[in-house]
Amino acid sequence: MTENQQIVLDNRPVGEATTSNFKLLHTQTPELQDNQVLVRHHYLSLDPYMRGRMNESKSYAVPQPLGEVMIGGTVGEVVQSRHPKFNPGDKVVGMGGWQLYSVVDGNAPGMLRRVDTTHVPLSHYLGAVGMPGVTAWYGLVKIINPKAGETVTVSAASGAVGSAYGALAKARGCRVVGIAGGKDKCAYVVNELGFDACIDYKEHKDYLSLSKALREACPNGIDGHFENVGGMVLDAVMLRTNAFARIAVCGMIAGYDGAPLPMTNPALILVNRMKIEGFIVSEHMEVWPEALHELGTLVGSGKLRPRESVAQGLAAAPEAFLGLLKGKNFGKQLVKLI
């Protein structure tokens, strides 16, 4: 057995989540059974969807159980194995959760995957070449399906999903405009990620002001939009959409505390014969190999240079997670565990 640390959901938030919703436990890993693998996590992924799982209300997935390890993607190294396909030293990606070690059934589909760190850093398999990257790929390719020359936009443009979306859209010949919070993030989106423009939503008090800025950045209107935020941002984008625009809805982080998120001009869905589709990327595992291949090539060639915000140590995870929900991270939010 190995000394382990785990963070569990101790109680459900009422309104805004706080660090008191979590509890740090000291435990031991169980003895390995046949076909099981012991993984030492190097990095833990923090993602906005985790906030929705903390609620008990009905959603696309079952709520995070109280008293159990918080769900979360992890990358790390196999330290012990009783499975013929995994060996000590293998670098792997999985869903090990908020803990230092996990015991994984090596036969369970999709629970553990070996990765090659020759050209792609291990941490990127939680971001640009992981679930966030595939999320961007699916929304762009399968829902928006842009033609070269079309204008596409994305909210939370400097984050893990937004940065991958920009690189994928530029590779398809689109005009790409981001929406992000703060001058530094907007500068990164344009200068390092290669977006054509980026709008700082913090400079705008309402959706009409933000929409005016979008009109200047998107003189030919918006053909496709990827939504991570909702609220004022989505209202502003809706005013600039062209006929037959497509909107891929991945997240509504503005409403994760449980308050309703009204839409100001829903009639535009009809007026512009708009397609709006929400999706959960884990329900589309058939596209992951194709998406990961393209994303890995973009990172390996330097065409996608993702940024990371890294908190140190498992105990820092709750505070880093709450900061993520408020946009304090710059790029993919990770916790370094080793």
C-alpha positions as a Markdown table, in Angstrom:
| # | Residue | x | y | z |
|---|---|---|---|---|
| 1 | Met | 0.0 | 0.0 | 0.0 |
| 2 | Thr | 1.1 | 3.6 | -0.7 |
| 3 | Glu | 0.4 | 6.8 | 1.3 |
| 4 | Asn | -2.2 | 8.8 | -0.7 |
| 5 | Gln | -3.9 | 12.2 | -0.4 |
| 6 | Gln | -7.4 | 12.9 | -1.7 |
| 7 | Ile | -9.8 | 15.8 | -1.9 |
| 8 | Val | -13.4 | 14.9 | -1.6 |
| 9 | Leu | -16.6 | 16.9 | -1.9 |
| 10 | Asp | -17.6 | 17.4 | 1.7 |
| 11 | Asn | -20.8 | 19.4 | 1.2 |
| 12 | Arg | -22.7 | 21.0 | -1.7 |
| 13 | Pro | -22.4 | 24.7 | -2.4 |
| 14 | Val | -25.3 | 27.0 | -1.9 |
| 15 | Gly | -24.8 | 29.7 | -4.5 |
| 16 | Glu | -21.1 | 30.4 | -5.0 |
| 17 | Ala | -18.7 | 27.5 | -4.3 |
| 18 | Thr | -16.2 | 28.0 | -1.5 |
| 19 | Thr | -13.1 | 26.1 | -0.3 |
| 20 | Ser | -15.2 | 24.9 | 2.7 |
| 21 | Asn | -17.1 | 22.6 | 0.2 |
| 22 | Phe | -14.0 | 20.4 | 0.0 |
| 23 | Lys | -12.0 | 18.2 | 2.4 |
| 24 | Leu | -8.5 | 16.9 | 2.3 |
| 25 | Leu | -8.0 | 13.3 | 3.4 |
| 26 | His | -4.9 | 11.2 | 4.1 |
| 27 | Thr | -5.5 | 7.6 | 3.0 |
| 28 | Gln | -3.6 | 4.5 | 1.6 |
| 29 | Thr | -4.0 | 2.9 | -1.8 |
| 30 | Pro | -5.5 | -0.6 | -1.8 |
| 31 | Glu | -3.5 | -3.7 | -2.8 |
| 32 | Leu | -3.5 | -4.2 | -6.6 |
| 33 | Gln | -5.8 | -7.0 | -7.9 |
| 34 | Asp | -5.3 | -8.7 | -11.2 |
| 35 | Asn | -5.5 | -6.4 | -14.3 |
| 36 | Gln | -5.2 | -3.3 | -12.0 |
| 37 | Val | -2.6 | -0.5 | -12.4 |
| 38 | Leu | -1.3 | 2.0 | -9.8 |
| 39 | Val | -0.8 | 5.4 | -11.3 |
| 40 | Arg | 1.2 | 8.3 | -9.7 |
| 41 | His | -0.4 | 11.5 | -10.9 |
| 42 | His | 1.9 | 14.3 | -12.1 |
| 43 | Tyr | -0.8 | 16.8 | -13.0 |
| 44 | Leu | -4.5 | 17.3 | -12.2 |
| 45 | Ser | -6.8 | 19.1 | -14.6 |
| 46 | Leu | -9.3 | 21.7 | -13.3 |
| 47 | Asp | -12.2 | 22.4 | -15.6 |
| 48 | Pro | -15.4 | 24.4 | -15.4 |
| 49 | Tyr | -17.7 | 21.4 | -15.8 |
| 50 | Met | -16.7 | 20.3 | -12.3 |
| 51 | Arg | -18.8 | 23.2 | -10.8 |
| 52 | Gly | -22.0 | 21.8 | -12.4 |
| 53 | Arg | -21.2 | 18.3 | -11.0 |
| 54 | Met | -21.1 | 19.8 | -7.4 |
| 55 | Asn | -24.8 | 20.6 | -7.6 |
| 56 | Glu | -27.5 | 18.0 | -6.9 |
| 57 | Ser | -29.7 | 19.3 | -9.7 |
| 58 | Lys | -30.5 | 17.3 | -12.8 |
| 59 | Ser | -27.8 | 17.7 | -15.5 |
| 60 | Tyr | -26.2 | 15.7 | -18.3 |
| 61 | Ala | -24.2 | 13.7 | -15.8 |
| 62 | Val | -24.8 | 12.4 | -12.3 |
| 63 | Pro | -23.8 | 14.7 | -9.5 |
| 64 | Gln | -20.5 | 14.4 | -7.8 |
| 65 | Pro | -21.2 | 12.1 | -4.8 |
| 66 | Leu | -20.5 | 13.5 | -1.3 |
| 67 | Gly | -17.6 | 12.1 | 0.5 |
| 68 | Glu | -15.9 | 10.7 | -2.7 |
| 69 | Val | -12.9 | 11.9 | -4.6 |
| 70 | Met | -13.6 | 14.9 | -6.8 |
| 71 | Ile | -13.8 | 13.9 | -10.5 |
| 72 | Gly | -11.0 | 15.1 | -12.7 |
| 73 | Gly | -8.6 | 14.3 | -15.6 |
| 74 | Thr | -5.0 | 13.3 | -14.7 |
| 75 | Val | -1.8 | 12.5 | -16.3 |
| 76 | Gly | 1.0 | 10.6 | -14.7 |
| 77 | Glu | 3.2 | 7.5 | -14.6 |
| 78 | Val | 2.5 | 3.8 | -14.0 |
| 79 | Val | 4.3 | 2.8 | -10.8 |
| 80 | Gln | 2.9 | -0.7 | -10.4 |
| 81 | Ser | 1.0 | -2.9 | -12.8 |
| 82 | Arg | -0.8 | -6.3 | -12.7 |
| 83 | His | -2.0 | -5.7 | -16.3 |
| 84 | Pro | -0.1 | -7.1 | -19.3 |
| 85 | Lys | -0.6 | -4.0 | -21.4 |
| 86 | Phe | 0.8 | -1.5 | -18.9 |
| 87 | Asn | 4.3 | -1.4 | -17.5 |
| 88 | Pro | 6.0 | 0.7 | -14.8 |
| 89 | Gly | 7.3 | 3.9 | -16.4 |
| 90 | Asp | 4.5 | 4.2 | -18.9 |
| 91 | Lys | 3.1 | 7.8 | -19.2 |
| 92 | Val | -0.7 | 7.7 | -19.1 |
| 93 | Val | -3.8 | 9.9 | -19.1 |
| 94 | Gly | -7.0 | 9.1 | -17.3 |
| 95 | Met | -9.6 | 10.2 | -14.9 |
| 96 | Gly | -7.8 | 9.7 | -11.7 |
| 97 | Gly | -9.5 | 12.5 | -9.8 |
| 98 | Trp | -8.2 | 14.9 | -7.1 |
| 99 | Gln | -5.7 | 12.7 | -5.5 |
| 100 | Leu | -2.0 | 11.8 | -5.7 |
| 101 | Tyr | -2.5 | 8.1 | -6.8 |
| 102 | Ser | -5.3 | 6.1 | -8.4 |
| 103 | Val | -5.9 | 2.4 | -8.8 |
| 104 | Val | -7.3 | 1.8 | -12.3 |
| 105 | Asp | -8.9 | -1.3 | -14.0 |
| 106 | Gly | -6.7 | -1.6 | -17.1 |
| 107 | Asn | -9.5 | -3.4 | -18.9 |
| 108 | Ala | -12.1 | -0.6 | -18.4 |
| 109 | Pro | -12.7 | 1.1 | -21.8 |
| 110 | Gly | -11.3 | 4.7 | -22.0 |
| 111 | Met | -10.1 | 4.8 | -18.3 |
| 112 | Leu | -6.4 | 4.7 | -19.1 |
| 113 | Arg | -4.4 | 5.6 | -22.2 |
| 114 | Arg | -0.7 | 5.5 | -22.9 |
| 115 | Val | 0.7 | 8.7 | -24.4 |
| 116 | Asp | 3.9 | 9.7 | -26.2 |
| 117 | Thr | 5.8 | 12.6 | -24.6 |
| 118 | Thr | 8.5 | 12.8 | -27.3 |
| 119 | His | 7.0 | 15.9 | -29.0 |
| 120 | Val | 4.1 | 16.8 | -26.7 |
| 121 | Pro | 4.7 | 17.6 | -23.0 |
| 122 | Leu | 2.8 | 15.4 | -20.6 |
| 123 | Ser | 0.7 | 18.2 | -19.2 |
| 124 | His | -0.7 | 19.1 | -22.7 |
| 125 | Tyr | -2.6 | 15.8 | -22.7 |
| 126 | Leu | -4.9 | 17.5 | -20.2 |
| 127 | Gly | -5.4 | 20.6 | -22.4 |
| 128 | Ala | -4.7 | 21.2 | -26.1 |
| 129 | Val | -4.1 | 17.4 | -26.8 |
| 130 | Gly | -6.8 | 16.2 | -24.4 |
| 131 | Met | -10.4 | 16.7 | -23.6 |
| 132 | Pro | -10.4 | 20.5 | -24.0 |
| 133 | Gly | -8.8 | 20.3 | -27.4 |
| 134 | Val | -11.2 | 17.6 | -28.6 |
| 135 | Thr | -14.0 | 19.7 | -27.3 |
| 136 | Ala | -12.9 | 22.6 | -29.5 |
| 137 | Trp | -12.4 | 20.3 | -32.4 |
| 138 | Tyr | -15.9 | 18.7 | -32.2 |
| 139 | Gly | -17.7 | 22.1 | -31.8 |
| 140 | Leu | -15.8 | 23.6 | -34.7 |
| 141 | Val | -15.7 | 20.6 | -37.1 |
| 142 | Lys | -19.0 | 18.8 | -36.4 |
| 143 | Ile | -21.3 | 21.6 | -35.4 |
| 144 | Ile | -20.1 | 24.9 | -36.9 |
| 145 | Asn | -18.4 | 23.2 | -39.9 |
| 146 | Pro | -17.0 | 26.5 | -41.3 |
| 147 | Lys | -16.0 | 27.2 | -44.9 |
| 148 | Ala | -12.7 | 29.1 | -45.7 |
| 149 | Gly | -13.3 | 32.8 | -45.4 |
| 150 | Glu | -16.1 | 32.6 | -42.9 |
| 151 | Thr | -15.9 | 34.5 | -39.6 |
| 152 | Val | -16.0 | 32.5 | -36.4 |
| 153 | Thr | -15.9 | 33.6 | -32.8 |
| 154 | Val | -15.2 | 32.0 | -29.4 |
| 155 | Ser | -15.7 | 33.1 | -25.8 |
| 156 | Ala | -13.0 | 32.4 | -23.2 |
| 157 | Ala | -10.6 | 32.6 | -26.1 |
| 158 | Ser | -7.4 | 32.4 | -24.0 |
| 159 | Gly | -8.4 | 29.2 | -22.2 |
| 160 | Ala | -7.6 | 25.6 | -23.1 |
| 161 | Val | -10.7 | 25.2 | -25.3 |
| 162 | Gly | -10.6 | 28.6 | -26.9 |
| 163 | Ser | -6.9 | 28.5 | -27.8 |
| 164 | Ala | -7.2 | 25.1 | -29.5 |
| 165 | Tyr | -10.4 | 26.4 | -31.3 |
| 166 | Gly | -8.5 | 29.3 | -32.7 |
| 167 | Ala | -5.6 | 27.2 | -34.1 |
| 168 | Leu | -8.1 | 24.7 | -35.7 |
| 169 | Ala | -10.2 | 27.5 | -37.2 |
| 170 | Lys | -7.1 | 29.3 | -38.7 |
| 171 | Ala | -6.0 | 26.0 | -40.2 |
| 172 | Arg | -9.3 | 26.0 | -42.0 |
| 173 | Gly | -8.9 | 29.5 | -43.4 |
| 174 | Cys | -11.4 | 31.3 | -41.2 |
| 175 | Arg | -11.3 | 34.8 | -39.8 |
| 176 | Val | -11.1 | 34.1 | -36.0 |
| 177 | Val | -12.2 | 36.6 | -33.4 |
| 178 | Gly | -11.9 | 35.9 | -29.7 |
| 179 | Ile | -13.5 | 37.3 | -26.6 |
| 180 | Ala | -11.5 | 37.2 | -23.4 |
| 181 | Gly | -11.1 | 39.1 | -20.1 |
| 182 | Gly | -8.2 | 41.5 | -19.8 |
| 183 | Lys | -5.7 | 43.2 | -22.0 |
| 184 | Asp | -3.0 | 40.6 | -21.4 |
| 185 | Lys | -5.2 | 37.7 | -22.4 |
| 186 | Cys | -6.3 | 39.5 | -25.5 |
| 187 | Ala | -2.7 | 40.3 | -26.5 |
| 188 | Tyr | -1.8 | 36.6 | -26.1 |
| 189 | Val | -4.8 | 35.5 | -28.2 |
| 190 | Val | -3.7 | 37.8 | -31.1 |
| 191 | Asn | 0.1 | 37.8 | -30.8 |
| 192 | Glu | 0.8 | 34.2 | -29.8 |
| 193 | Leu | -2.3 | 32.2 | -30.9 |
| 194 | Gly | -2.7 | 34.1 | -34.2 |
| 195 | Phe | -6.4 | 35.2 | -33.9 |
| 196 | Asp | -7.3 | 38.0 | -36.2 |
| 197 | Ala | -8.8 | 40.1 | -33.3 |
| 198 | Cys | -9.8 | 39.7 | -29.6 |
| 199 | Ile | -12.2 | 41.8 | -27.6 |
| 200 | Asp | -11.8 | 42.4 | -23.9 |
| 201 | Tyr | -15.3 | 41.9 | -22.5 |
| 202 | Lys | -14.3 | 43.6 | -19.2 |
| 203 | Glu | -14.2 | 46.9 | -21.1 |
| 204 | His | -18.0 | 46.7 | -21.8 |
| 205 | Lys | -20.7 | 47.2 | -19.3 |
| 206 | Asp | -23.5 | 45.6 | -21.3 |
| 207 | Tyr | -24.2 | 43.4 | -24.3 |
| 208 | Leu | -25.0 | 46.3 | -26.6 |
| 209 | Ser | -21.5 | 47.8 | -26.0 |
| 210 | Leu | -19.8 | 44.4 | -26.5 |
| 211 | Ser | -21.9 | 43.8 | -29.6 |
| 212 | Lys | -20.7 | 47.1 | -31.1 |
| 213 | Ala | -17.1 | 46.0 | -30.6 |
| 214 | Leu | -17.9 | 42.7 | -32.3 |
| 215 | Arg | -19.4 | 44.6 | -35.3 |
| 216 | Glu | -16.0 | 46.4 | -35.7 |
| 217 | Ala | -14.0 | 43.1 | -35.4 |
| 218 | Cys | -16.4 | 41.1 | -37.6 |
| 219 | Pro | -17.4 | 43.5 | -40.4 |
| 220 | Asn | -18.9 | 40.6 | -42.4 |
| 221 | Gly | -20.9 | 39.3 | -39.4 |
| 222 | Ile | -20.5 | 36.1 | -37.5 |
| 223 | Asp | -21.0 | 32.7 | -39.2 |
| 224 | Gly | -20.1 | 30.4 | -36.4 |
| 225 | His | -19.6 | 30.8 | -32.6 |
| 226 | Phe | -18.4 | 28.6 | -29.9 |
| 227 | Glu | -19.9 | 29.4 | -26.5 |
| 228 | Asn | -18.2 | 28.7 | -23.2 |
| 229 | Val | -19.7 | 31.6 | -21.1 |
| 230 | Gly | -23.3 | 32.5 | -21.9 |
| 231 | Gly | -25.1 | 35.6 | -20.5 |
| 232 | Met | -24.0 | 39.0 | -21.8 |
| 233 | Val | -21.4 | 37.5 | -24.1 |
| 234 | Leu | -23.9 | 35.2 | -25.9 |
| 235 | Asp | -26.4 | 38.1 | -26.2 |
| 236 | Ala | -23.8 | 40.3 | -27.8 |
| 237 | Val | -22.8 | 37.6 | -30.3 |
| 238 | Met | -26.4 | 36.9 | -31.2 |
| 239 | Leu | -26.8 | 40.5 | -32.5 |
| 240 | Arg | -24.0 | 40.0 | -35.0 |
| 241 | Thr | -24.9 | 36.6 | -36.4 |
| 242 | Asn | -25.5 | 36.1 | -40.1 |
| 243 | Ala | -28.3 | 34.1 | -41.6 |
| 244 | Phe | -27.8 | 30.4 | -41.0 |
| 245 | Ala | -25.2 | 31.0 | -38.3 |
| 246 | Arg | -24.2 | 28.0 | -36.2 |
| 247 | Ile | -23.5 | 28.1 | -32.5 |
| 248 | Ala | -21.9 | 25.3 | -30.6 |
| 249 | Val | -22.7 | 25.5 | -26.9 |
| 250 | Cys | -20.1 | 23.8 | -24.7 |
| 251 | Gly | -20.4 | 25.7 | -21.4 |
| 252 | Met | -22.4 | 28.3 | -19.6 |
| 253 | Ile | -19.9 | 29.3 | -16.9 |
| 254 | Ala | -21.8 | 32.5 | -16.2 |
| 255 | Gly | -24.6 | 30.4 | -14.7 |
| 256 | Tyr | -22.8 | 27.7 | -12.8 |
| 257 | Asp | -23.8 | 29.2 | -9.4 |
| 258 | Gly | -27.4 | 28.2 | -10.2 |
| 259 | Ala | -28.9 | 31.6 | -11.2 |
| 260 | Pro | -31.0 | 31.6 | -14.4 |
| 261 | Leu | -29.3 | 32.8 | -17.6 |
| 262 | Pro | -32.0 | 34.5 | -19.7 |
| 263 | Met | -31.5 | 35.2 | -23.4 |
| 264 | Thr | -32.2 | 38.7 | -24.4 |
| 265 | Asn | -33.2 | 38.3 | -28.1 |
| 266 | Pro | -34.3 | 34.6 | -28.7 |
| 267 | Ala | -36.3 | 35.8 | -31.8 |
| 268 | Leu | -32.9 | 36.0 | -33.6 |
| 269 | Ile | -32.8 | 32.2 | -33.7 |
| 270 | Leu | -35.8 | 32.3 | -36.0 |
| 271 | Val | -34.9 | 35.5 | -37.9 |
| 272 | Asn | -31.5 | 34.1 | -38.8 |
| 273 | Arg | -32.6 | 30.5 | -39.1 |
| 274 | Met | -29.8 | 29.7 | -36.6 |
| 275 | Lys | -28.5 | 26.3 | -35.6 |
| 276 | Ile | -27.7 | 26.1 | -31.8 |
| 277 | Glu | -26.5 | 22.8 | -30.5 |
| 278 | Gly | -25.2 | 21.8 | -27.1 |
| 279 | Phe | -22.8 | 18.9 | -26.8 |
| 280 | Ile | -20.9 | 16.8 | -24.4 |
| 281 | Val | -17.6 | 15.6 | -25.9 |
| 282 | Ser | -17.4 | 12.4 | -23.9 |
| 283 | Glu | -20.5 | 11.2 | -25.8 |
| 284 | His | -18.5 | 11.4 | -29.1 |
| 285 | Met | -15.6 | 9.1 | -28.5 |
| 286 | Glu | -15.5 | 8.0 | -32.1 |
| 287 | Val | -14.0 | 11.4 | -33.2 |
| 288 | Trp | -11.2 | 11.5 | -30.5 |
| 289 | Pro | -8.5 | 9.7 | -32.6 |
| 290 | Glu | -8.9 | 12.0 | -35.5 |
| 291 | Ala | -9.1 | 15.1 | -33.3 |
| 292 | Leu | -6.1 | 14.2 | -31.2 |
| 293 | His | -4.0 | 13.5 | -34.2 |
| 294 | Glu | -4.7 | 17.0 | -35.7 |
| 295 | Leu | -4.2 | 18.6 | -32.3 |
| 296 | Gly | -0.9 | 16.8 | -31.6 |
| 297 | Thr | 0.4 | 17.9 | -35.0 |
| 298 | Leu | -0.5 | 21.5 | -34.3 |
| 299 | Val | 1.3 | 21.5 | -30.9 |
| 300 | Gly | 4.3 | 19.5 | -32.2 |
| 301 | Ser | 4.7 | 21.9 | -35.1 |
| 302 | Gly | 4.4 | 25.0 | -32.9 |
| 303 | Lys | 1.2 | 26.2 | -34.6 |
| 304 | Leu | -0.6 | 25.9 | -31.3 |
| 305 | Arg | 1.3 | 27.2 | -28.3 |
| 306 | Pro | -1.0 | 26.7 | -25.3 |
| 307 | Arg | -0.5 | 28.5 | -22.0 |
| 308 | Glu | -0.8 | 26.9 | -18.6 |
| 309 | Ser | -1.6 | 28.2 | -15.2 |
| 310 | Val | -0.1 | 25.8 | -12.7 |
| 311 | Ala | -1.0 | 25.6 | -8.9 |
| 312 | Gln | 1.5 | 23.7 | -6.7 |
| 313 | Gly | 0.3 | 20.7 | -4.6 |
| 314 | Leu | -3.0 | 19.0 | -4.1 |
| 315 | Ala | -4.0 | 21.2 | -1.3 |
| 316 | Ala | -4.0 | 24.2 | -3.7 |
| 317 | Ala | -6.6 | 22.6 | -5.9 |
| 318 | Pro | -9.8 | 24.1 | -4.4 |
| 319 | Glu | -8.5 | 27.7 | -4.4 |
| 320 | Ala | -7.2 | 27.3 | -8.0 |
| 321 | Phe | -10.5 | 25.8 | -9.0 |
| 322 | Leu | -12.5 | 28.7 | -7.6 |
| 323 | Gly | -10.1 | 31.1 | -9.4 |
| 324 | Leu | -10.8 | 29.3 | -12.6 |
| 325 | Leu | -14.5 | 30.0 | -12.3 |
| 326 | Lys | -13.7 | 33.7 | -11.9 |
| 327 | Gly | -11.4 | 33.8 | -14.9 |
| 328 | Lys | -8.2 | 34.2 | -12.8 |
| 329 | Asn | -6.3 | 31.5 | -14.8 |
| 330 | Phe | -4.4 | 32.2 | -17.9 |
| 331 | Gly | -4.8 | 29.3 | -20.3 |
| 332 | Lys | -5.3 | 25.7 | -19.1 |
| 333 | Gln | -5.5 | 25.4 | -15.3 |
| 334 | Leu | -3.5 | 22.6 | -13.8 |
| 335 | Val | -2.3 | 21.4 | -10.4 |
| 336 | Lys | 1.2 | 20.0 | -10.3 |
| 337 | Leu | 1.3 | 17.0 | -7.9 |
| 338 | Ile | 4.9 | 15.9 | -8.2 |
